[in-house]
mmCIF file of C-alpha atoms and ligand atoms in Angstrom:
data_model
loop_
_atom_site.group_PDB
_atom_site.id
_atom_site.type_symbol
_atom_site.label_atom_id
_atom_site.label_comp_id
_atom_site.label_asym_id
_atom_site.label_seq_id
_atom_site.Cartn_x
_atom_site.Cartn_y
_atom_site.Cartn_z
ATOM 1 C CA MET A 1 -143.268 -15.057 29.266
ATOM 2 C CA ALA A 2 -142.327 -17.001 32.417
ATOM 3 C CA PHE A 3 -138.767 -18.121 33.107
ATOM 4 C CA ALA A 4 -138.883 -21.548 31.433
ATOM 5 C CA THR A 5 -136.956 -23.669 33.939
ATOM 6 C CA THR A 6 -138.042 -26.960 32.343
ATOM 7 C CA ASP A 7 -136.708 -25.836 28.946
ATOM 8 C CA LEU A 8 -133.398 -24.903 30.556
ATOM 9 C CA THR A 9 -133.086 -28.302 32.186
ATOM 10 C CA THR A 10 -133.668 -29.977 28.824
ATOM 11 C CA GLN A 11 -131.091 -27.753 27.083
ATOM 12 C CA THR A 12 -128.491 -28.405 29.792
ATOM 13 C CA ALA A 13 -128.995 -32.145 29.393
ATOM 14 C CA ARG A 14 -128.404 -31.846 25.645
ATOM 15 C CA TRP A 15 -125.309 -29.610 25.877
ATOM 16 C CA THR A 16 -122.126 -31.679 26.227
ATOM 17 C CA ARG A 17 -119.273 -29.258 25.395
ATOM 18 C CA LYS A 18 -116.842 -27.832 27.926
ATOM 19 C CA ASP A 19 -116.112 -24.833 25.694
ATOM 20 C CA LEU A 20 -117.683 -22.586 23.073
ATOM 21 C CA LEU A 21 -114.922 -21.905 20.548
ATOM 22 C CA GLY A 22 -116.727 -21.396 17.255
ATOM 23 C CA LEU A 23 -119.845 -22.115 15.215
ATOM 24 C CA ARG A 24 -117.911 -24.227 12.730
ATOM 25 C CA GLU A 25 -117.898 -27.197 15.090
ATOM 26 C CA LEU A 26 -121.503 -26.841 16.305
ATOM 27 C CA SER A 27 -124.408 -28.751 14.786
ATOM 28 C CA ALA A 28 -127.589 -26.956 13.717
ATOM 29 C CA GLU A 29 -129.265 -28.640 16.697
ATOM 30 C CA GLU A 30 -126.702 -27.240 19.136
ATOM 31 C CA ILE A 31 -127.091 -23.737 17.671
ATOM 32 C CA ARG A 32 -130.885 -23.956 17.971
ATOM 33 C CA GLY A 33 -130.457 -25.150 21.570
ATOM 34 C CA ILE A 34 -128.401 -22.054 22.473
ATOM 35 C CA LEU A 35 -130.967 -19.768 20.819
ATOM 36 C CA GLN A 36 -133.811 -21.439 22.731
ATOM 37 C CA THR A 37 -131.898 -21.112 25.995
ATOM 38 C CA ALA A 38 -131.274 -17.419 25.240
ATOM 39 C CA GLY A 39 -135.030 -17.000 24.709
ATOM 40 C CA SER A 40 -135.594 -18.207 28.268
ATOM 41 C CA PHE A 41 -132.989 -15.815 29.654
ATOM 42 C CA ARG A 42 -134.136 -12.744 27.729
ATOM 43 C CA GLU A 43 -137.188 -12.466 29.934
ATOM 44 C CA ILE A 44 -135.036 -11.984 33.057
ATOM 45 C CA SER A 45 -133.718 -8.654 31.765
ATOM 46 C CA LEU A 46 -137.297 -7.346 31.623
ATOM 47 C CA ARG A 47 -137.918 -8.012 35.334
ATOM 48 C CA PRO A 48 -137.570 -5.316 38.032
ATOM 49 C CA ILE A 49 -134.934 -7.542 39.721
ATOM 50 C CA LYS A 50 -132.747 -8.782 36.872
ATOM 51 C CA LYS A 51 -131.019 -11.632 38.650
ATOM 52 C CA VAL A 52 -131.334 -15.427 39.024
ATOM 53 C CA PRO A 53 -129.158 -17.700 41.152
ATOM 54 C CA VAL A 54 -128.250 -20.311 38.547
ATOM 55 C CA LEU A 55 -124.460 -19.615 38.544
ATOM 56 C CA ARG A 56 -124.121 -18.749 42.234
ATOM 57 C CA GLY A 57 -120.707 -19.887 43.465
ATOM 58 C CA LYS A 58 -119.159 -19.911 39.952
ATOM 59 C CA THR A 59 -116.375 -17.532 38.921
ATOM 60 C CA VAL A 60 -116.070 -16.073 35.423
ATOM 61 C CA VAL A 61 -112.916 -14.304 34.187
ATOM 62 C CA ASN A 62 -112.975 -11.822 31.293
ATOM 63 C CA LEU A 63 -109.492 -11.890 29.699
ATOM 64 C CA PHE A 64 -109.573 -9.426 26.790
ATOM 65 C CA PHE A 65 -106.323 -8.824 24.892
ATOM 66 C CA GLU A 66 -108.178 -6.557 22.423
ATOM 67 C CA ALA A 67 -110.497 -3.610 22.949
ATOM 68 C CA SER A 68 -114.204 -4.274 23.405
ATOM 69 C CA THR A 69 -117.287 -2.386 24.502
ATOM 70 C CA ARG A 70 -120.244 -4.650 23.725
ATOM 71 C CA THR A 71 -118.824 -8.137 24.230
ATOM 72 C CA ARG A 72 -116.876 -7.530 27.441
ATOM 73 C CA THR A 73 -119.658 -5.514 29.074
ATOM 74 C CA SER A 74 -122.393 -7.948 28.153
ATOM 75 C CA PHE A 75 -120.390 -10.949 29.405
ATOM 76 C CA GLU A 76 -119.884 -9.080 32.682
ATOM 77 C CA LEU A 77 -123.570 -8.222 32.981
ATOM 78 C CA ALA A 78 -124.563 -11.735 31.940
ATOM 79 C CA ALA A 79 -122.391 -13.263 34.676
ATOM 80 C CA LYS A 80 -123.803 -10.838 37.264
ATOM 81 C CA ARG A 81 -127.403 -11.531 36.256
ATOM 82 C CA LEU A 82 -126.730 -15.243 36.739
ATOM 83 C CA SER A 83 -125.239 -14.465 40.206
ATOM 84 C CA ALA A 84 -121.704 -15.557 39.256
ATOM 85 C CA ASP A 85 -118.599 -13.717 40.481
ATOM 86 C CA ILE A 86 -116.827 -11.937 37.604
ATOM 87 C CA VAL A 87 -113.244 -10.719 37.371
ATOM 88 C CA ASN A 88 -112.028 -8.467 34.532
ATOM 89 C CA ILE A 89 -108.347 -8.750 33.669
ATOM 90 C CA ALA A 90 -106.741 -6.082 31.496
ATOM 91 C CA PRO A 91 -103.544 -7.685 30.093
ATOM 92 C CA GLN A 92 -101.702 -4.359 30.090
ATOM 93 C CA HIS A 93 -102.192 -4.152 33.879
ATOM 94 C CA SER A 94 -101.398 -7.809 34.575
ATOM 95 C CA SER A 95 -98.165 -9.806 34.725
ATOM 96 C CA LEU A 96 -98.602 -10.509 31.004
ATOM 97 C CA SER A 97 -96.990 -7.084 30.573
ATOM 98 C CA LYS A 98 -93.931 -8.434 32.467
ATOM 99 C CA GLY A 99 -93.465 -11.309 30.050
ATOM 100 C CA GLU A 100 -95.663 -14.023 31.596
ATOM 101 C CA THR A 101 -97.088 -16.281 28.897
ATOM 102 C CA VAL A 102 -100.800 -16.587 28.238
ATOM 103 C CA LEU A 103 -100.759 -20.231 29.323
ATOM 104 C CA ASP A 104 -98.935 -19.413 32.564
ATOM 105 C CA THR A 105 -101.499 -16.690 33.226
ATOM 106 C CA VAL A 106 -104.275 -19.223 32.680
ATOM 107 C CA ARG A 107 -102.561 -21.803 34.944
ATOM 108 C CA ASN A 108 -102.390 -19.184 37.703
ATOM 109 C CA LEU A 109 -106.039 -18.232 37.249
ATOM 110 C CA GLU A 110 -106.979 -21.902 37.435
ATOM 111 C CA ALA A 111 -104.990 -22.214 40.653
ATOM 112 C CA LEU A 112 -107.496 -19.663 41.994
ATOM 113 C CA LYS A 113 -110.294 -22.117 41.044
ATOM 114 C CA VAL A 114 -112.068 -20.086 38.385
ATOM 115 C CA ASP A 115 -114.768 -21.840 36.360
ATOM 116 C CA ILE A 116 -115.132 -20.010 33.018
ATOM 117 C CA LEU A 117 -112.576 -18.039 30.984
ATOM 118 C CA VAL A 118 -113.905 -15.596 28.372
ATOM 119 C CA ILE A 119 -111.033 -14.854 25.987
ATOM 120 C CA ARG A 120 -110.565 -12.271 23.217
ATOM 121 C CA HIS A 121 -107.232 -12.226 21.395
ATOM 122 C CA ALA A 122 -105.847 -10.702 18.186
ATOM 123 C CA ALA A 123 -104.328 -14.043 17.168
ATOM 124 C CA ALA A 124 -106.593 -16.712 15.682
ATOM 125 C CA GLY A 125 -106.591 -19.935 17.705
ATOM 126 C CA VAL A 126 -105.568 -18.581 21.129
ATOM 127 C CA PRO A 127 -108.888 -19.554 22.836
ATOM 128 C CA HIS A 128 -108.541 -23.044 21.277
ATOM 129 C CA LEU A 129 -105.003 -23.405 22.630
ATOM 130 C CA ILE A 130 -106.119 -22.320 26.091
ATOM 131 C CA ALA A 131 -109.106 -24.693 25.973
ATOM 132 C CA GLN A 132 -106.740 -27.628 25.302
ATOM 133 C CA HIS A 133 -104.765 -26.842 28.464
ATOM 134 C CA ALA A 134 -107.489 -25.564 30.792
ATOM 135 C CA THR A 135 -109.914 -27.576 32.883
ATOM 136 C CA SER A 136 -112.158 -24.489 33.118
ATOM 137 C CA SER A 137 -114.606 -23.790 30.324
ATOM 138 C CA VAL A 138 -113.334 -21.422 27.627
ATOM 139 C CA ILE A 139 -115.578 -19.083 25.625
ATOM 140 C CA ASN A 140 -114.150 -17.464 22.509
ATOM 141 C CA ALA A 141 -115.037 -13.748 22.588
ATOM 142 C CA GLY A 142 -113.307 -13.173 19.219
ATOM 143 C CA ASP A 143 -109.968 -14.540 17.948
ATOM 144 C CA GLY A 144 -108.261 -12.577 15.183
ATOM 145 C CA ALA A 145 -110.110 -12.857 11.887
ATOM 146 C CA HIS A 146 -111.218 -16.396 12.756
ATOM 147 C CA GLU A 147 -114.467 -16.604 14.789
ATOM 148 C CA HIS A 148 -116.708 -14.549 17.063
ATOM 149 C CA PRO A 149 -119.309 -17.161 17.973
ATOM 150 C CA THR A 150 -121.393 -15.212 20.488
ATOM 151 C CA GLN A 151 -121.720 -12.313 17.998
ATOM 152 C CA ALA A 152 -123.072 -14.664 15.335
ATOM 153 C CA LEU A 153 -125.402 -16.291 17.872
ATOM 154 C CA LEU A 154 -126.857 -12.926 18.867
ATOM 155 C CA ASP A 155 -127.206 -12.053 15.178
ATOM 156 C CA LEU A 156 -129.076 -15.333 14.561
ATOM 157 C CA PHE A 157 -131.224 -14.684 17.638
ATOM 158 C CA THR A 158 -132.097 -11.185 16.359
ATOM 159 C CA ILE A 159 -132.979 -12.427 12.867
ATOM 160 C CA GLN A 160 -135.147 -15.193 14.340
ATOM 161 C CA GLU A 161 -136.835 -12.664 16.649
ATOM 162 C CA LYS A 162 -137.553 -10.124 13.899
ATOM 163 C CA LYS A 163 -138.342 -12.462 10.984
ATOM 164 C CA GLY A 164 -139.744 -15.483 12.837
ATOM 165 C CA ARG A 165 -137.365 -17.793 10.949
ATOM 166 C CA ILE A 166 -133.868 -18.087 9.515
ATOM 167 C CA GLU A 167 -134.323 -20.901 7.003
ATOM 168 C CA GLY A 168 -134.831 -19.640 3.453
ATOM 169 C CA LEU A 169 -133.908 -16.008 4.190
ATOM 170 C CA ASN A 170 -131.479 -14.116 1.947
ATOM 171 C CA VAL A 171 -128.717 -12.549 4.033
ATOM 172 C CA SER A 172 -126.090 -10.292 2.424
ATOM 173 C CA ILE A 173 -122.900 -9.628 4.387
ATOM 174 C CA ILE A 174 -121.226 -6.469 3.061
ATOM 175 C CA GLY A 175 -117.807 -4.931 3.635
ATOM 176 C CA ASP A 176 -114.453 -6.222 4.858
ATOM 177 C CA ILE A 177 -115.154 -9.964 4.711
ATOM 178 C CA ALA A 178 -111.466 -10.897 4.601
ATOM 179 C CA HIS A 179 -110.657 -9.636 8.101
ATOM 180 C CA SER A 180 -113.997 -10.336 9.752
ATOM 181 C CA ARG A 181 -114.463 -13.022 12.391
ATOM 182 C CA VAL A 182 -118.115 -11.916 12.528
ATOM 183 C CA ALA A 183 -118.551 -12.797 8.841
ATOM 184 C CA ARG A 184 -116.989 -16.241 9.290
ATOM 185 C CA SER A 185 -119.062 -17.191 12.333
ATOM 186 C CA ASN A 186 -122.211 -15.888 10.662
ATOM 187 C CA ILE A 187 -121.520 -17.864 7.489
ATOM 188 C CA TRP A 188 -121.236 -21.074 9.547
ATOM 189 C CA GLY A 189 -124.339 -20.298 11.598
ATOM 190 C CA LEU A 190 -126.574 -18.960 8.830
ATOM 191 C CA THR A 191 -125.807 -21.730 6.342
ATOM 192 C CA LYS A 192 -126.280 -24.445 8.971
ATOM 193 C CA LEU A 193 -129.715 -23.006 9.757
ATOM 194 C CA GLY A 194 -130.666 -22.882 6.063
ATOM 195 C CA ALA A 195 -130.244 -19.199 5.104
ATOM 196 C CA HIS A 196 -128.879 -18.167 1.688
ATOM 197 C CA VAL A 197 -125.742 -16.108 2.261
ATOM 198 C CA THR A 198 -124.182 -13.626 -0.178
ATOM 199 C CA VAL A 199 -120.954 -11.800 0.605
ATOM 200 C CA CYS A 200 -120.263 -8.466 -1.076
ATOM 201 C CA GLY A 201 -117.270 -6.146 -1.139
ATOM 202 C CA PRO A 202 -114.270 -5.134 -3.196
ATOM 203 C CA PRO A 203 -112.269 -8.120 -4.540
ATOM 204 C CA THR A 204 -109.359 -7.254 -2.212
ATOM 205 C CA LEU A 205 -111.607 -7.698 0.838
ATOM 206 C CA ILE A 206 -113.179 -11.030 -0.172
ATOM 207 C CA PRO A 207 -110.969 -14.046 0.656
ATOM 208 C CA PRO A 208 -110.438 -16.702 -2.016
ATOM 209 C CA GLN A 209 -112.550 -19.878 -1.707
ATOM 210 C CA ILE A 210 -115.100 -18.133 0.537
ATOM 211 C CA GLU A 211 -117.827 -19.765 -1.616
ATOM 212 C CA ARG A 212 -116.863 -23.120 -0.129
ATOM 213 C CA LEU A 213 -117.261 -22.156 3.544
ATOM 214 C CA GLY A 214 -120.958 -22.980 3.657
ATOM 215 C CA HIS A 215 -120.352 -26.330 1.927
ATOM 216 C CA VAL A 216 -117.741 -27.245 4.518
ATOM 217 C CA ALA A 217 -120.344 -26.443 7.172
ATOM 218 C CA GLY A 218 -122.679 -29.000 5.634
ATOM 219 C CA GLY A 219 -124.966 -26.226 4.391
ATOM 220 C CA ALA A 220 -125.457 -24.400 1.117
ATOM 221 C CA GLY A 221 -122.508 -22.530 -0.366
ATOM 222 C CA VAL A 222 -121.929 -18.799 -0.185
ATOM 223 C CA ALA A 223 -122.581 -16.518 -3.173
ATOM 224 C CA VAL A 224 -120.089 -13.753 -3.948
ATOM 225 C CA THR A 225 -120.752 -10.413 -5.617
ATOM 226 C CA HIS A 226 -118.746 -7.221 -5.942
ATOM 227 C CA ASP A 227 -121.860 -5.282 -6.930
ATOM 228 C CA LEU A 228 -123.777 -3.674 -4.056
ATOM 229 C CA SER A 229 -127.096 -3.406 -5.936
ATOM 230 C CA SER A 230 -127.129 -7.197 -6.463
ATOM 231 C CA ALA A 231 -126.436 -7.732 -2.753
ATOM 232 C CA ILE A 232 -129.338 -5.442 -1.792
ATOM 233 C CA HIS A 233 -131.790 -6.793 -4.372
ATOM 234 C CA GLY A 234 -133.957 -9.521 -2.803
ATOM 235 C CA ALA A 235 -132.116 -9.468 0.537
ATOM 236 C CA ASP A 236 -134.093 -9.942 3.749
ATOM 237 C CA VAL A 237 -131.130 -8.898 5.888
ATOM 238 C CA LEU A 238 -128.122 -6.652 5.219
ATOM 239 C CA MET A 239 -125.267 -7.239 7.640
ATOM 240 C CA LEU A 240 -122.705 -4.419 7.377
ATOM 241 C CA LEU A 241 -119.093 -4.719 8.469
ATOM 242 C CA ARG A 242 -116.524 -2.020 9.119
ATOM 243 C CA ILE A 243 -113.124 -1.845 7.435
ATOM 244 C CA GLN A 244 -110.724 -3.430 9.934
ATOM 245 C CA HIS A 245 -107.614 -1.257 9.589
ATOM 246 C CA GLU A 246 -106.003 -2.973 12.578
ATOM 247 C CA ARG A 247 -105.919 -6.336 10.747
ATOM 248 C CA GLN A 248 -104.654 -5.067 7.368
ATOM 249 C CA GLU A 249 -100.950 -5.146 6.598
ATOM 250 C CA ALA A 250 -101.477 -3.098 3.420
ATOM 251 C CA MET A 251 -104.217 -0.663 2.431
ATOM 252 C CA LEU A 252 -106.565 -2.857 0.413
ATOM 253 C CA ILE A 253 -108.933 -0.123 -0.728
ATOM 254 C CA PRO A 254 -107.999 3.198 -2.353
ATOM 255 C CA SER A 255 -109.699 5.263 0.377
ATOM 256 C CA LEU A 256 -112.651 5.213 2.766
ATOM 257 C CA ARG A 257 -114.355 7.767 0.507
ATOM 258 C CA GLU A 258 -114.024 5.370 -2.434
ATOM 259 C CA PHE A 259 -115.359 2.495 -0.315
ATOM 260 C CA ARG A 260 -118.375 4.560 0.729
ATOM 261 C CA LEU A 261 -119.098 5.528 -2.871
ATOM 262 C CA ARG A 262 -119.213 1.877 -3.986
ATOM 263 C CA TYR A 263 -120.326 -0.014 -0.868
ATOM 264 C CA GLY A 264 -121.742 2.450 1.669
ATOM 265 C CA ILE A 265 -125.410 1.949 2.557
ATOM 266 C CA THR A 266 -127.327 5.182 2.092
ATOM 267 C CA ARG A 267 -131.052 5.863 2.319
ATOM 268 C CA GLU A 268 -131.181 6.275 -1.466
ATOM 269 C CA ARG A 269 -129.640 2.842 -2.029
ATOM 270 C CA LEU A 270 -132.173 1.273 0.333
ATOM 271 C CA GLU A 271 -135.015 2.420 -1.921
ATOM 272 C CA ALA A 272 -134.310 -0.693 -4.022
ATOM 273 C CA ALA A 273 -134.483 -2.971 -0.937
ATOM 274 C CA LYS A 274 -137.372 -5.120 0.286
ATOM 275 C CA PRO A 275 -139.805 -3.038 2.377
ATOM 276 C CA ASP A 276 -139.131 -5.149 5.482
ATOM 277 C CA ILE A 277 -135.336 -5.330 5.190
ATOM 278 C CA LEU A 278 -133.308 -5.605 8.405
ATOM 279 C CA ILE A 279 -130.127 -3.534 8.756
ATOM 280 C CA MET A 280 -127.615 -5.165 11.085
ATOM 281 C CA HIS A 281 -124.103 -4.241 12.219
ATOM 282 C CA PRO A 282 -122.017 -5.879 14.958
ATOM 283 C CA GLY A 283 -120.453 -2.539 15.949
ATOM 284 C CA PRO A 284 -118.462 -0.457 16.252
ATOM 285 C CA VAL A 285 -120.116 1.468 13.406
ATOM 286 C CA ASN A 286 -118.066 3.842 11.260
ATOM 287 C CA ARG A 287 -120.835 6.301 10.402
ATOM 288 C CA GLY A 288 -120.553 7.739 6.925
ATOM 289 C CA VAL A 289 -118.386 4.849 5.715
ATOM 290 C CA GLU A 290 -120.161 1.453 5.646
ATOM 291 C CA LEU A 291 -123.512 3.049 6.450
ATOM 292 C CA ASP A 292 -124.940 6.530 6.846
ATOM 293 C CA SER A 293 -126.413 7.768 10.107
ATOM 294 C CA SER A 294 -129.846 8.011 8.456
ATOM 295 C CA VAL A 295 -129.673 4.204 7.959
ATOM 296 C CA ALA A 296 -127.933 3.308 11.237
ATOM 297 C CA ASP A 297 -130.617 5.224 13.166
ATOM 298 C CA GLY A 298 -133.419 4.579 10.675
ATOM 299 C CA PRO A 299 -136.549 2.418 10.813
ATOM 300 C CA PHE A 300 -134.923 -0.755 9.410
ATOM 301 C CA SER A 301 -131.973 -0.757 11.803
ATOM 302 C CA VAL A 302 -131.892 -3.410 14.548
ATOM 303 C CA ILE A 303 -128.334 -2.571 15.624
ATOM 304 C CA LEU A 304 -129.228 -1.807 19.247
ATOM 305 C CA ASP A 305 -131.576 -4.814 19.419
ATOM 306 C CA GLN A 306 -128.514 -6.904 18.541
ATOM 307 C CA VAL A 307 -126.712 -5.461 21.568
ATOM 308 C CA THR A 308 -129.712 -6.143 23.839
ATOM 309 C CA ASN A 309 -129.967 -9.720 22.589
ATOM 310 C CA GLY A 310 -126.236 -10.204 23.169
ATOM 311 C CA LEU A 311 -126.894 -10.196 26.886
ATOM 312 C CA ALA A 312 -129.438 -13.040 26.715
ATOM 313 C CA VAL A 313 -127.221 -15.037 24.361
ATOM 314 C CA ARG A 314 -124.171 -14.654 26.628
ATOM 315 C CA MET A 315 -126.228 -15.637 29.681
ATOM 316 C CA ALA A 316 -127.259 -18.766 27.752
ATOM 317 C CA VAL A 317 -123.682 -19.616 26.777
ATOM 318 C CA LEU A 318 -122.325 -19.088 30.312
ATOM 319 C CA TYR A 319 -125.150 -21.215 31.703
ATOM 320 C CA LEU A 320 -124.677 -24.058 29.210
ATOM 321 C CA VAL A 321 -120.888 -24.374 29.447
ATOM 322 C CA SER A 322 -121.032 -24.154 33.245
ATOM 323 C CA GLY A 323 -123.256 -27.226 33.354
ATOM 324 C CA ALA A 324 -121.237 -29.326 30.916
ATOM 325 C CA PRO A 325 -119.208 -32.182 32.367
ATOM 326 C CA LYS A 326 -115.555 -31.194 32.908
ATOM 327 C CA VAL A 327 -112.657 -33.527 32.124
ATOM 328 C CA ASP A 328 -112.086 -34.720 35.700
ATOM 329 C CA GLU A 329 -115.851 -35.191 36.262
ATOM 330 C CA GLU A 330 -116.092 -37.304 33.092
ATOM 331 C CA GLU A 331 -113.128 -39.406 34.157
ATOM 332 C CA GLY A 332 -114.281 -39.627 37.777
HETATM 333 N N1 CP B 1 -119.323 -6.605 18.137
HETATM 334 C C1 CP B 1 -118.274 -6.551 18.981
HETATM 335 O O1 CP B 1 -117.534 -7.535 19.168
HETATM 336 O O2 CP B 1 -118.143 -5.357 19.629
HETATM 337 P P1 CP B 1 -117.012 -5.049 20.707
HETATM 338 O O3 CP B 1 -115.686 -5.064 19.985
HETATM 339 O O4 CP B 1 -117.355 -3.702 21.264
HETATM 340 O O5 CP B 1 -117.047 -6.131 21.751
#
């Protein structure tokens, strides 16, 4: 497939946002536009020279207050493949560790004329706060248990790639829903694009009123079950989530062994699944807890395809926000 420059021009013209903060605020049309743009960029990673000059002269800053392997690395590679300059800031080695506030840090980065800030933070809403004060574009790389929009976009991209559609599919999200920003962003994205979403886990890990999330998004509601067999039965996609110990104030399950017994995906349990089921996981995977190695590495798993597609999706997001009118351009 050739690099579809005309498609990219059309998508840039349609994209009007300075920032990408979450899927809740995006329309189905905007989500489809990002996925189409990512389709154009995916081809670049298959070339012998994996670089295009579309962000030459732009500077991207990765500001990650929480650990990351996939998201931080793929944003860095995405920026490099678009010929942008990229700076990685580790808060523990910056003046944040001396008491400088996040907003002062951002003001200082902006004084250095950066263009895009990619932010991950343990507190929900930090990227939104920064976006209100920054003239640079802000991309949310995960804020607390709130949203992880680029993860959901790469999940949508992978489902579309493997199934040829999203509308009408049955997607079950299983595990620690309460503390998962991936679950929230996926619920917004999947319901807006017409999928039927079921969440499954122990009652302590399912937040109250979760059924209404899809309705708020203007899509169908979300079904809830605490029974794993019901979540597997008829599902086209199983999206597994790890138990997020770092976001739990109290132990909400008796033990990991107990969780595995009731909710772990084993090869035996998959015998009741559709023959073309997709097994997805955003990573990091806790093998032997939410899913066994035989499933994580098995024929239905698309876990590493998700990672590969994350690069194309993040290239698309960097490209789109970089072309959006900034406040002073709009006013000028
Ligand atoms: N899925 C995800 O966000 O992985 P990382 O924490 O490694 O970025």
